[in-house]
PDB file of C-alpha atoms in Angstrom:
ATOM      1  CA  PRO A   1      16.003 -17.775 -41.404  1.00 69.00           C
ATOM      2  CA  VAL A   2      18.641 -16.321 -44.259  1.00 73.00           C
ATOM      3  CA  SER A   3      22.462 -15.909 -43.109  1.00 76.00           C
ATOM      4  CA  PHE A   4      23.955 -12.618 -42.445  1.00 73.00           C
ATOM      5  CA  PRO A   5      25.199 -11.241 -46.003  1.00 73.00           C
ATOM      6  CA  ILE A   6      28.805 -10.071 -44.920  1.00 74.00           C
ATOM      7  CA  ALA A   7      30.899 -12.761 -44.006  1.00 72.00           C
ATOM      8  CA  ASN A   8      33.156 -12.866 -40.946  1.00 77.00           C
ATOM      9  CA  LEU A   9      31.397 -10.215 -38.934  1.00 82.00           C
ATOM     10  CA  LEU A  10      30.780 -11.573 -35.024  1.00 89.00           C
ATOM     11  CA  ILE A  11      27.835  -9.916 -33.648  1.00 92.00           C
ATOM     12  CA  SER A  12      27.634  -9.390 -30.158  1.00 94.00           C
ATOM     13  CA  GLN A  13      24.355  -7.269 -30.258  1.00 96.00           C
ATOM     14  CA  ILE A  14      21.053  -6.923 -32.173  1.00 96.00           C
ATOM     15  CA  ALA A  15      18.379  -4.093 -31.875  1.00 97.00           C
ATOM     16  CA  CYS A  16      14.845  -3.978 -33.791  1.00 97.00           C
ATOM     17  CA  GLY A  17      12.973  -1.042 -34.244  1.00 97.00           C
ATOM     18  CA  ALA A  18       9.409  -0.619 -36.135  1.00 96.00           C
ATOM     19  CA  GLN A  19      10.891  -1.662 -39.468  1.00 97.00           C
ATOM     20  CA  HIS A  20      14.656  -0.959 -38.715  1.00 98.00           C
ATOM     21  CA  THR A  21      17.440  -3.152 -37.091  1.00 97.00           C
ATOM     22  CA  LEU A  22      21.061  -2.136 -35.866  1.00 97.00           C
ATOM     23  CA  ALA A  23      23.633  -4.722 -35.208  1.00 96.00           C
ATOM     24  CA  LEU A  24      26.847  -4.607 -33.562  1.00 96.00           C
ATOM     25  CA  SER A  25      30.148  -5.971 -34.515  1.00 93.00           C
ATOM     26  CA  MET A  26      33.444  -5.447 -33.249  1.00 90.00           C
ATOM     27  CA  ARG A  27      32.330  -2.041 -31.712  1.00 91.00           C
ATOM     28  CA  HIS A  28      31.108  -0.927 -35.027  1.00 94.00           C
ATOM     29  CA  VAL A  29      27.090  -0.415 -35.890  1.00 96.00           C
ATOM     30  CA  TRP A  30      25.597  -1.561 -38.779  1.00 96.00           C
ATOM     31  CA  ALA A  31      21.758  -0.898 -39.893  1.00 97.00           C
ATOM     32  CA  TRP A  32      19.133  -1.783 -42.312  1.00 96.00           C
ATOM     33  CA  GLY A  33      15.480  -1.572 -43.032  1.00 97.00           C
ATOM     34  CA  ASP A  34      13.218   1.710 -42.745  1.00 97.00           C
ATOM     35  CA  ASN A  35      15.334   4.704 -43.221  1.00 97.00           C
ATOM     36  CA  THR A  36      11.965   7.147 -43.675  1.00 96.00           C
ATOM     37  CA  TYR A  37      13.400   9.213 -40.283  1.00 97.00           C
ATOM     38  CA  GLY A  38      16.557   8.620 -40.725  1.00 97.00           C
ATOM     39  CA  GLN A  39      17.039   6.181 -38.109  1.00 98.00           C
ATOM     40  CA  LEU A  40      19.536   4.042 -39.797  1.00 98.00           C
ATOM     41  CA  GLY A  41      22.101   7.167 -39.202  1.00 97.00           C
ATOM     42  CA  ILE A  42      23.941   6.796 -42.546  1.00 93.00           C
ATOM     43  CA  THR A  43      24.759   9.132 -45.122  1.00 85.00           C
ATOM     44  CA  GLY A  44      22.482  10.355 -47.786  1.00 85.00           C
ATOM     45  CA  ASP A  45      18.915  10.278 -48.157  1.00 84.00           C
ATOM     46  CA  ARG A  46      17.665   6.556 -48.931  1.00 87.00           C
ATOM     47  CA  VAL A  47      14.521   6.055 -47.313  1.00 91.00           C
ATOM     48  CA  GLY A  48      15.101   2.307 -47.359  1.00 91.00           C
ATOM     49  CA  VAL A  49      18.065  -0.235 -47.618  1.00 94.00           C
ATOM     50  CA  PHE A  50      17.928  -3.697 -48.185  1.00 92.00           C
ATOM     51  CA  GLU A  51      21.277  -4.853 -46.731  1.00 91.00           C
ATOM     52  CA  PRO A  52      23.745  -3.793 -43.696  1.00 93.00           C
ATOM     53  CA  VAL A  53      25.414  -0.781 -43.778  1.00 94.00           C
ATOM     54  CA  SER A  54      28.046   0.368 -42.089  1.00 94.00           C
ATOM     55  CA  ILE A  55      27.123   3.709 -39.825  1.00 96.00           C
ATOM     56  CA  LYS A  56      30.585   5.569 -40.988  1.00 93.00           C
ATOM     57  CA  THR A  57      29.849   8.481 -38.346  1.00 91.00           C
ATOM     58  CA  LEU A  58      30.132   6.245 -35.413  1.00 94.00           C
ATOM     59  CA  GLU A  59      33.493   4.087 -36.937  1.00 85.00           C
ATOM     60  CA  ASP A  60      35.749   6.592 -35.355  1.00 80.00           C
ATOM     61  CA  GLY A  61      34.742   5.593 -31.652  1.00 73.00           C
ATOM     62  CA  GLY A  62      33.924   2.264 -30.512  1.00 92.00           C
ATOM     63  CA  VAL A  63      30.081   1.511 -29.379  1.00 97.00           C
ATOM     64  CA  ARG A  64      29.063  -1.357 -26.712  1.00 97.00           C
ATOM     65  CA  GLN A  65      25.574  -0.826 -26.498  1.00 98.00           C
ATOM     66  CA  ILE A  66      22.849  -0.212 -29.260  1.00 98.00           C
ATOM     67  CA  SER A  67      19.039   0.581 -28.605  1.00 98.00           C
ATOM     68  CA  CYS A  68      15.959   0.712 -30.660  1.00 98.00           C
ATOM     69  CA  GLY A  69      13.012   2.462 -30.357  1.00 98.00           C
ATOM     70  CA  SER A  70       9.875   2.562 -32.794  1.00 97.00           C
ATOM     71  CA  ARG A  71      11.568   4.841 -35.400  1.00 98.00           C
ATOM     72  CA  HIS A  72      14.760   5.997 -33.377  1.00 98.00           C
ATOM     73  CA  SER A  73      18.270   4.531 -32.509  1.00 98.00           C
ATOM     74  CA  LEU A  74      20.630   4.951 -29.839  1.00 98.00           C
ATOM     75  CA  ALA A  75      23.958   4.071 -29.427  1.00 98.00           C
ATOM     76  CA  LEU A  76      26.386   3.889 -26.402  1.00 98.00           C
ATOM     77  CA  SER A  77      30.463   4.545 -26.687  1.00 96.00           C
ATOM     78  CA  ASP A  78      33.159   3.098 -24.750  1.00 94.00           C
ATOM     79  CA  THR A  79      33.744   6.132 -23.405  1.00 94.00           C
ATOM     80  CA  SER A  80      30.233   6.533 -22.483  1.00 96.00           C
ATOM     81  CA  GLU A  81      29.305   9.031 -24.850  1.00 96.00           C
ATOM     82  CA  LEU A  82      25.766   8.241 -25.979  1.00 98.00           C
ATOM     83  CA  PHE A  83      24.496   9.113 -29.301  1.00 98.00           C
ATOM     84  CA  SER A  84      20.766   9.419 -30.932  1.00 98.00           C
ATOM     85  CA  TRP A  85      19.147   9.710 -34.176  1.00 98.00           C
ATOM     86  CA  GLY A  86      15.810   9.590 -36.268  1.00 98.00           C
ATOM     87  CA  LEU A  87      12.422  10.634 -35.365  1.00 98.00           C
ATOM     88  CA  GLY A  88      12.283  12.771 -32.751  1.00 98.00           C
ATOM     89  CA  THR A  89       8.701  14.197 -32.689  1.00 97.00           C
ATOM     90  CA  SER A  90       8.072  12.998 -28.909  1.00 97.00           C
ATOM     91  CA  GLY A  91      11.971  14.335 -27.605  1.00 98.00           C
ATOM     92  CA  GLN A  92      12.551  10.778 -27.965  1.00 98.00           C
ATOM     93  CA  LEU A  93      16.296  11.661 -28.994  1.00 98.00           C
ATOM     94  CA  GLY A  94      16.746  13.388 -25.987  1.00 98.00           C
ATOM     95  CA  LEU A  95      18.553  16.379 -27.477  1.00 98.00           C
ATOM     96  CA  GLY A  96      16.601  19.238 -26.186  1.00 97.00           C
ATOM     97  CA  ASP A  97      13.900  19.584 -29.249  1.00 97.00           C
ATOM     98  CA  ARG A  98      11.643  17.765 -31.122  1.00 97.00           C
ATOM     99  CA  ASN A  99      13.724  17.596 -34.173  1.00 98.00           C
ATOM    100  CA  SER A 100      14.317  14.735 -36.343  1.00 97.00           C
ATOM    101  CA  VAL A 101      17.900  13.800 -37.395  1.00 97.00           C
ATOM    102  CA  ARG A 102      19.571  11.693 -39.798  1.00 96.00           C
ATOM    103  CA  GLN A 103      22.908  11.443 -38.035  1.00 96.00           C
ATOM    104  CA  PRO A 104      24.125  10.441 -34.641  1.00 97.00           C
ATOM    105  CA  THR A 105      24.040  13.392 -32.506  1.00 98.00           C
ATOM    106  CA  GLN A 106      25.998  13.147 -29.075  1.00 98.00           C
ATOM    107  CA  ILE A 107      23.479  13.822 -26.174  1.00 98.00           C
ATOM    108  CA  ARG A 108      24.966  16.273 -24.415  1.00 97.00           C
ATOM    109  CA  ALA A 109      22.842  16.740 -21.157  1.00 97.00           C
ATOM    110  CA  LEU A 110      24.258  13.516 -20.593  1.00 98.00           C
ATOM    111  CA  LYS A 111      27.830  14.059 -21.158  1.00 94.00           C
ATOM    112  CA  MET A 112      29.234  14.295 -17.841  1.00 94.00           C
ATOM    113  CA  GLN A 113      27.311  11.389 -16.256  1.00 96.00           C
ATOM    114  CA  GLY A 114      29.043   8.556 -17.255  1.00 96.00           C
ATOM    115  CA  VAL A 115      26.099   6.307 -18.868  1.00 98.00           C
ATOM    116  CA  THR A 116      26.689   2.740 -18.561  1.00 98.00           C
ATOM    117  CA  LEU A 117      23.678   1.028 -19.700  1.00 98.00           C
ATOM    118  CA  ILE A 118      20.555   2.294 -22.318  1.00 98.00           C
ATOM    119  CA  GLY A 119      17.749   1.336 -23.183  1.00 98.00           C
ATOM    120  CA  SER A 120      14.144   2.227 -25.565  1.00 97.00           C
ATOM    121  CA  ARG A 121      11.321   1.055 -26.755  1.00 89.00           C
ATOM    122  CA  TRP A 122       8.569   2.893 -29.027  1.00 93.00           C
ATOM    123  CA  GLU A 123       8.962   6.614 -27.833  1.00 97.00           C
ATOM    124  CA  HIS A 124      10.706   6.941 -24.499  1.00 98.00           C
ATOM    125  CA  CYS A 125      14.304   6.135 -23.466  1.00 98.00           C
ATOM    126  CA  PHE A 126      16.485   5.832 -20.113  1.00 98.00           C
ATOM    127  CA  ALA A 127      20.089   5.741 -19.199  1.00 98.00           C
ATOM    128  CA  ILE A 128      21.565   4.578 -16.312  1.00 98.00           C
ATOM    129  CA  THR A 129      24.744   6.259 -14.812  1.00 98.00           C
ATOM    130  CA  GLU A 130      27.887   4.632 -12.730  1.00 97.00           C
ATOM    131  CA  CYS A 131      26.271   6.515 -10.085  1.00 97.00           C
ATOM    132  CA  ASN A 132      23.318   4.340 -10.326  1.00 98.00           C
ATOM    133  CA  ASP A 133      20.831   7.501 -11.092  1.00 98.00           C
ATOM    134  CA  LEU A 134      17.865   6.563 -13.866  1.00 98.00           C
ATOM    135  CA  TYR A 135      17.364   9.196 -16.208  1.00 98.00           C
ATOM    136  CA  MET A 136      14.540   9.081 -19.017  1.00 98.00           C
ATOM    137  CA  TRP A 137      13.242  11.312 -21.657  1.00 98.00           C
ATOM    138  CA  GLY A 138      11.078  11.301 -24.694  1.00 98.00           C
ATOM    139  CA  LEU A 139       7.269  10.299 -25.082  1.00 97.00           C
ATOM    140  CA  GLY A 140       5.488  10.718 -21.231  1.00 95.00           C
ATOM    141  CA  ASP A 141       1.757  10.363 -22.303  1.00 94.00           C
ATOM    142  CA  SER A 142       1.018   7.412 -19.555  1.00 93.00           C
ATOM    143  CA  GLY A 143       3.396   8.523 -16.824  1.00 94.00           C
ATOM    144  CA  GLN A 144       6.305   6.344 -18.401  1.00 95.00           C
ATOM    145  CA  LEU A 145       9.225   8.876 -17.433  1.00 96.00           C
ATOM    146  CA  GLY A 146       7.971   8.464 -13.677  1.00 94.00           C
ATOM    147  CA  CYS A 147       7.903  12.734 -13.531  1.00 89.00           C
ATOM    148  CA  GLY A 148       3.901  12.880 -13.575  1.00 85.00           C
ATOM    149  CA  VAL A 149       2.126  12.920 -17.237  1.00 83.00           C
ATOM    150  CA  GLY A 150       4.120  14.830 -19.992  1.00 91.00           C
ATOM    151  CA  SER A 151       7.004  14.365 -22.417  1.00 95.00           C
ATOM    152  CA  GLN A 152      10.354  15.664 -22.219  1.00 97.00           C
ATOM    153  CA  ALA A 153      12.972  16.586 -24.986  1.00 98.00           C
ATOM    154  CA  ALA A 154      16.053  16.180 -22.527  1.00 98.00           C
ATOM    155  CA  PRO A 155      16.698  13.395 -20.067  1.00 98.00           C
ATOM    156  CA  ILE A 156      15.391  13.719 -16.639  1.00 97.00           C
ATOM    157  CA  PRO A 157      16.553  11.970 -13.396  1.00 97.00           C
ATOM    158  CA  VAL A 158      13.800   9.638 -11.587  1.00 97.00           C
ATOM    159  CA  ARG A 159      14.734  11.649  -8.264  1.00 95.00           C
ATOM    160  CA  GLU A 160      12.868   8.712  -5.845  1.00 95.00           C
ATOM    161  CA  LEU A 161      15.090   6.510  -7.245  1.00 97.00           C
ATOM    162  CA  ARG A 162      18.661   8.626  -7.211  1.00 97.00           C
ATOM    163  CA  GLY A 163      21.501   6.972  -6.746  1.00 97.00           C
ATOM    164  CA  LEU A 164      19.534   3.346  -6.527  1.00 98.00           C
ATOM    165  CA  ILE A 165      18.765   1.681 -10.022  1.00 98.00           C
ATOM    166  CA  ARG A 166      21.135  -1.236 -11.510  1.00 98.00           C
ATOM    167  CA  GLY A 167      18.609  -2.021 -13.847  1.00 98.00           C
ATOM    168  CA  ALA A 168      15.606  -1.034 -16.349  1.00 98.00           C
ATOM    169  CA  SER A 169      13.730  -1.975 -19.102  1.00 98.00           C
ATOM    170  CA  VAL A 170      10.510   0.011 -21.245  1.00 97.00           C
ATOM    171  CA  GLY A 171       7.670  -1.084 -23.176  1.00 96.00           C
ATOM    172  CA  GLN A 172       5.771   0.464 -25.234  1.00 94.00           C
ATOM    173  CA  GLY A 173       3.981   3.018 -22.403  1.00 95.00           C
ATOM    174  CA  HIS A 174       5.665   1.794 -19.058  1.00 96.00           C
ATOM    175  CA  THR A 175       8.984   1.765 -17.252  1.00 97.00           C
ATOM    176  CA  ALA A 176      10.621  -0.917 -14.676  1.00 97.00           C
ATOM    177  CA  ALA A 177      13.534  -0.680 -12.847  1.00 98.00           C
ATOM    178  CA  PHE A 178      15.108  -2.339 -10.228  1.00 98.00           C
ATOM    179  CA  ASP A 179      17.609  -1.277  -7.426  1.00 98.00           C
ATOM    180  CA  LEU A 180      20.587  -2.352  -5.588  1.00 97.00           C
ATOM    181  CA  TYR A 181      18.637  -4.501  -3.203  1.00 96.00           C
ATOM    182  CA  GLY A 182      16.439  -6.033  -5.969  1.00 96.00           C
ATOM    183  CA  ARG A 183      13.469  -4.329  -5.317  1.00 96.00           C
ATOM    184  CA  LEU A 184      11.118  -3.694  -8.482  1.00 96.00           C
ATOM    185  CA  TYR A 185       9.439  -0.555  -9.006  1.00 97.00           C
ATOM    186  CA  THR A 186       7.406   0.492 -11.813  1.00 96.00           C
ATOM    187  CA  TRP A 187       5.352   3.023 -13.282  1.00 96.00           C
ATOM    188  CA  GLY A 188       3.523   4.109 -16.929  1.00 95.00           C
ATOM    189  CA  LYS A 189       0.488   2.237 -18.659  1.00 93.00           C
ATOM    190  CA  ASN A 190      -1.219  -0.288 -16.779  1.00 93.00           C
ATOM    191  CA  GLU A 191      -4.590  -1.447 -18.459  1.00 89.00           C
ATOM    192  CA  LYS A 192      -3.077  -4.773 -18.955  1.00 89.00           C
ATOM    193  CA  GLY A 193      -1.730  -5.217 -15.672  1.00 89.00           C
ATOM    194  CA  GLN A 194       1.935  -4.795 -16.775  1.00 93.00           C
ATOM    195  CA  LEU A 195       2.837  -3.039 -13.797  1.00 93.00           C
ATOM    196  CA  GLY A 196       2.212  -5.760 -11.264  1.00 91.00           C
ATOM    197  CA  LEU A 197       0.273  -3.934  -8.903  1.00 88.00           C
ATOM    198  CA  ASP A 198      -2.959  -4.847  -7.577  1.00 79.00           C
ATOM    199  CA  HIS A 199      -4.984  -2.342  -9.790  1.00 77.00           C
ATOM    200  CA  GLN A 200      -4.873  -1.161 -13.064  1.00 74.00           C
ATOM    201  CA  MET A 201      -4.974   2.411 -12.553  1.00 76.00           C
ATOM    202  CA  ARG A 202      -2.328   4.073 -14.517  1.00 77.00           C
ATOM    203  CA  GLY A 203       0.995   5.216 -12.443  1.00 78.00           C
ATOM    204  CA  ASP A 204       1.881   8.625 -12.836  1.00 82.00           C
ATOM    205  CA  LYS A 205       4.601   8.083 -10.242  1.00 88.00           C
ATOM    206  CA  VAL A 206       7.230   5.746  -9.325  1.00 94.00           C
ATOM    207  CA  GLN A 207       5.743   2.502  -7.338  1.00 94.00           C
ATOM    208  CA  GLU A 208       7.526  -0.571  -5.306  1.00 95.00           C
ATOM    209  CA  VAL A 209       6.091  -3.848  -6.659  1.00 94.00           C
ATOM    210  CA  GLU A 210       5.399  -5.344  -3.303  1.00 92.00           C
ATOM    211  CA  ALA A 211       4.165  -8.436  -4.960  1.00 90.00           C
ATOM    212  CA  LEU A 212       7.980  -9.172  -5.135  1.00 91.00           C
ATOM    213  CA  ALA A 213       9.180  -7.566  -1.991  1.00 90.00           C
ATOM    214  CA  HIS A 214      10.257 -11.059  -0.785  1.00 89.00           C
ATOM    215  CA  GLU A 215      12.520 -11.557  -3.835  1.00 90.00           C
ATOM    216  CA  GLU A 216      15.666 -10.236  -5.011  1.00 93.00           C
ATOM    217  CA  VAL A 217      15.223  -9.199  -8.410  1.00 94.00           C
ATOM    218  CA  ARG A 218      18.276  -9.652 -10.934  1.00 94.00           C
ATOM    219  CA  ARG A 219      17.146  -8.918 -14.205  1.00 94.00           C
ATOM    220  CA  VAL A 220      14.149  -7.045 -15.962  1.00 96.00           C
ATOM    221  CA  GLN A 221      12.440  -7.154 -18.999  1.00 95.00           C
ATOM    222  CA  CYS A 222       9.427  -5.334 -21.048  1.00 96.00           C
ATOM    223  CA  GLY A 223       7.832  -6.184 -23.736  1.00 93.00           C
ATOM    224  CA  ALA A 224       4.719  -3.680 -25.528  1.00 92.00           C
ATOM    225  CA  ASN A 225       2.250  -4.785 -22.444  1.00 91.00           C
ATOM    226  CA  TYR A 226       3.636  -6.884 -20.306  1.00 92.00           C
ATOM    227  CA  THR A 227       6.705  -7.451 -18.192  1.00 93.00           C
ATOM    228  CA  PHE A 228       9.042 -10.299 -17.126  1.00 92.00           C
ATOM    229  CA  VAL A 229      11.295 -10.173 -14.364  1.00 92.00           C
ATOM    230  CA  MET A 230      14.146 -12.762 -12.783  1.00 92.00           C
ATOM    231  CA  CYS A 231      14.682 -13.170  -9.386  1.00 90.00           C
ATOM    232  CA  GLN A 232      17.595 -14.509  -7.274  1.00 85.00           C
ATOM    233  CA  SER A 233      16.041 -17.630  -6.387  1.00 75.00           C
ATOM    234  CA  GLY A 234      15.968 -18.781 -10.036  1.00 68.00           C
ATOM    235  CA  LYS A 235      12.424 -17.995 -10.436  1.00 65.00           C
ATOM    236  CA  VAL A 236      10.649 -16.472 -13.260  1.00 70.00           C
ATOM    237  CA  ARG A 237       7.600 -13.977 -13.435  1.00 67.00           C
ATOM    238  CA  ALA A 238       5.514 -12.461 -15.588  1.00 68.00           C
ATOM    239  CA  ARG A 239       2.875 -10.013 -15.625  1.00 58.00           C
ATOM    240  CA  PHE A 240       0.244 -10.071 -17.883  1.00 52.00           C
ATOM    241  CA  ARG A 241      -3.203 -10.512 -18.392  1.00 47.00           C
ATOM    242  CA  ARG A 242      -5.102 -13.406 -19.651  1.00 42.00           C
ATOM    243  CA  SER A 243      -8.431 -12.141 -18.231  1.00 36.00           C
ATOM    244  CA  LEU A 244      -9.899 -10.004 -15.830  1.00 35.00           C
ATOM    245  CA  ARG A 245      -9.499 -12.901 -13.217  1.00 35.00           C
ATOM    246  CA  LYS A 246      -5.952 -13.601 -13.443  1.00 40.00           C
ATOM    247  CA  ARG A 247      -4.060 -10.439 -12.725  1.00 45.00           C
ATOM    248  CA  ARG A 248      -1.296 -11.865 -10.902  1.00 48.00           C
ATOM    249  CA  TRP A 249       2.438 -12.755 -11.020  1.00 48.00           C
ATOM    250  CA  LYS A 250       2.838 -15.974 -12.725  1.00 51.00           C
ATOM    251  CA  ARG A 251       5.847 -18.490 -11.155  1.00 50.00           C
ATOM    252  CA  LYS A 252       7.591 -20.257 -14.328  1.00 46.00           C
ATOM    253  CA  ASP A 253       6.044 -23.256 -13.441  1.00 41.00           C
ATOM    254  CA  GLU A 254       2.609 -22.256 -13.836  1.00 41.00           C
ATOM    255  CA  HIS A 255       3.286 -21.533 -17.497  1.00 38.00           C
ATOM    256  CA  GLY A 256       6.068 -23.205 -18.921  1.00 35.00           C
ATOM    257  CA  SER A 257       6.279 -21.823 -22.538  1.00 33.00           C
ATOM    258  CA  LEU A 258       6.562 -18.357 -21.269  1.00 35.00           C
ATOM    259  CA  SER A 259       9.072 -19.487 -18.878  1.00 34.00           C
ATOM    260  CA  VAL A 260      11.263 -20.651 -21.930  1.00 32.00           C
ATOM    261  CA  CYS A 261      10.789 -17.183 -23.538  1.00 35.00           C
ATOM    262  CA  ALA A 262      11.740 -15.409 -20.503  1.00 37.00           C
ATOM    263  CA  LEU A 263      15.105 -17.254 -20.015  1.00 36.00           C
ATOM    264  CA  ALA A 264      16.007 -16.485 -23.263  1.00 31.00           C
ATOM    265  CA  VAL A 265      15.274 -12.893 -23.122  1.00 35.00           C
ATOM    266  CA  PHE A 266      17.220 -12.775 -19.747  1.00 33.00           C
ATOM    267  CA  LEU A 267      20.587 -14.886 -20.800  1.00 35.00           C
ATOM    268  CA  SER A 268      21.290 -13.996 -24.134  1.00 33.00           C
ATOM    269  CA  GLY A 269      23.659 -10.737 -24.083  1.00 31.00           C
TER     270      GLY A 269
END
C-alpha cells in the first residue's frame, strides 16, 4: 500500500474499473489508470495516467456518487444529474447509441427522473429514482437487464418492480435488487448459482428469491459471479458455488471468512 499522492484530500468514495479508478473528495472527482477509451473523463488523449487528475468538466457542480464499469464511468451530481463516459460499445453509457465518449456526458433520458442511486459493473448499469423505480441499460446478453435477452443503449424501467425498489447491485452478468418490504429479486446469468434460486437456469426475467422469503433484506452486493445480502436480523448470506452439491444460501456462522468480507462491503460507505 502507498499513501494517496495528493495531501489533505478527504476521500469519501472509491470506485474501480478493470484498470482505472475514481475517487470522490469534497464533491470533486479524481481519476487515474487506463484511459484507452476515455474512461477517466479528462481532457486530452492520454492513454494512461499514473497519478490522480481532477475531472475538470465535473468541477462546476458537486458530485455525490461515482461508479465504474469495466471501461466506463458514472457520476451522479447533487442535483440528480447522471453523467457517463468511456467505452460505449454495449450501450453502457446510456446515451442512446453505442459510441464511446471521452468527456462526462449527461444521460438526458433520466434528467427528470430524480436519480438517487447508481451502480455499474462490467458493461451494464442501473439507476434508482426517488419514486423507487429501477432503470437499467447496457449489455443484456444474459438477461441481466430484466427485460429478456438483449442490450439497451438507453435506460429502460424494470416494469415488474416499478415503484418498489430500495437498493440494487450488479455483477458481471447478473443483477440483484431488494424492495421497500425487504424482498430480494435476481435475474441474469446463473451458471454458478449467483441468483440464489433452486436451479442454475439463466434468469431472463425478474424472479423473487424464495429462499429469503422470511427475511427482510437491507443491503445487497454482487461480485462477478456471487451475491451477498444483509438481512434485518443481522444475518449475512452468500450465494456462490463451492460444488454442485453445495448450491445454497450460507449463513455467516458457516463461513466466517466470507462473512468478514461481506460485512466490510456492506458497512463501508
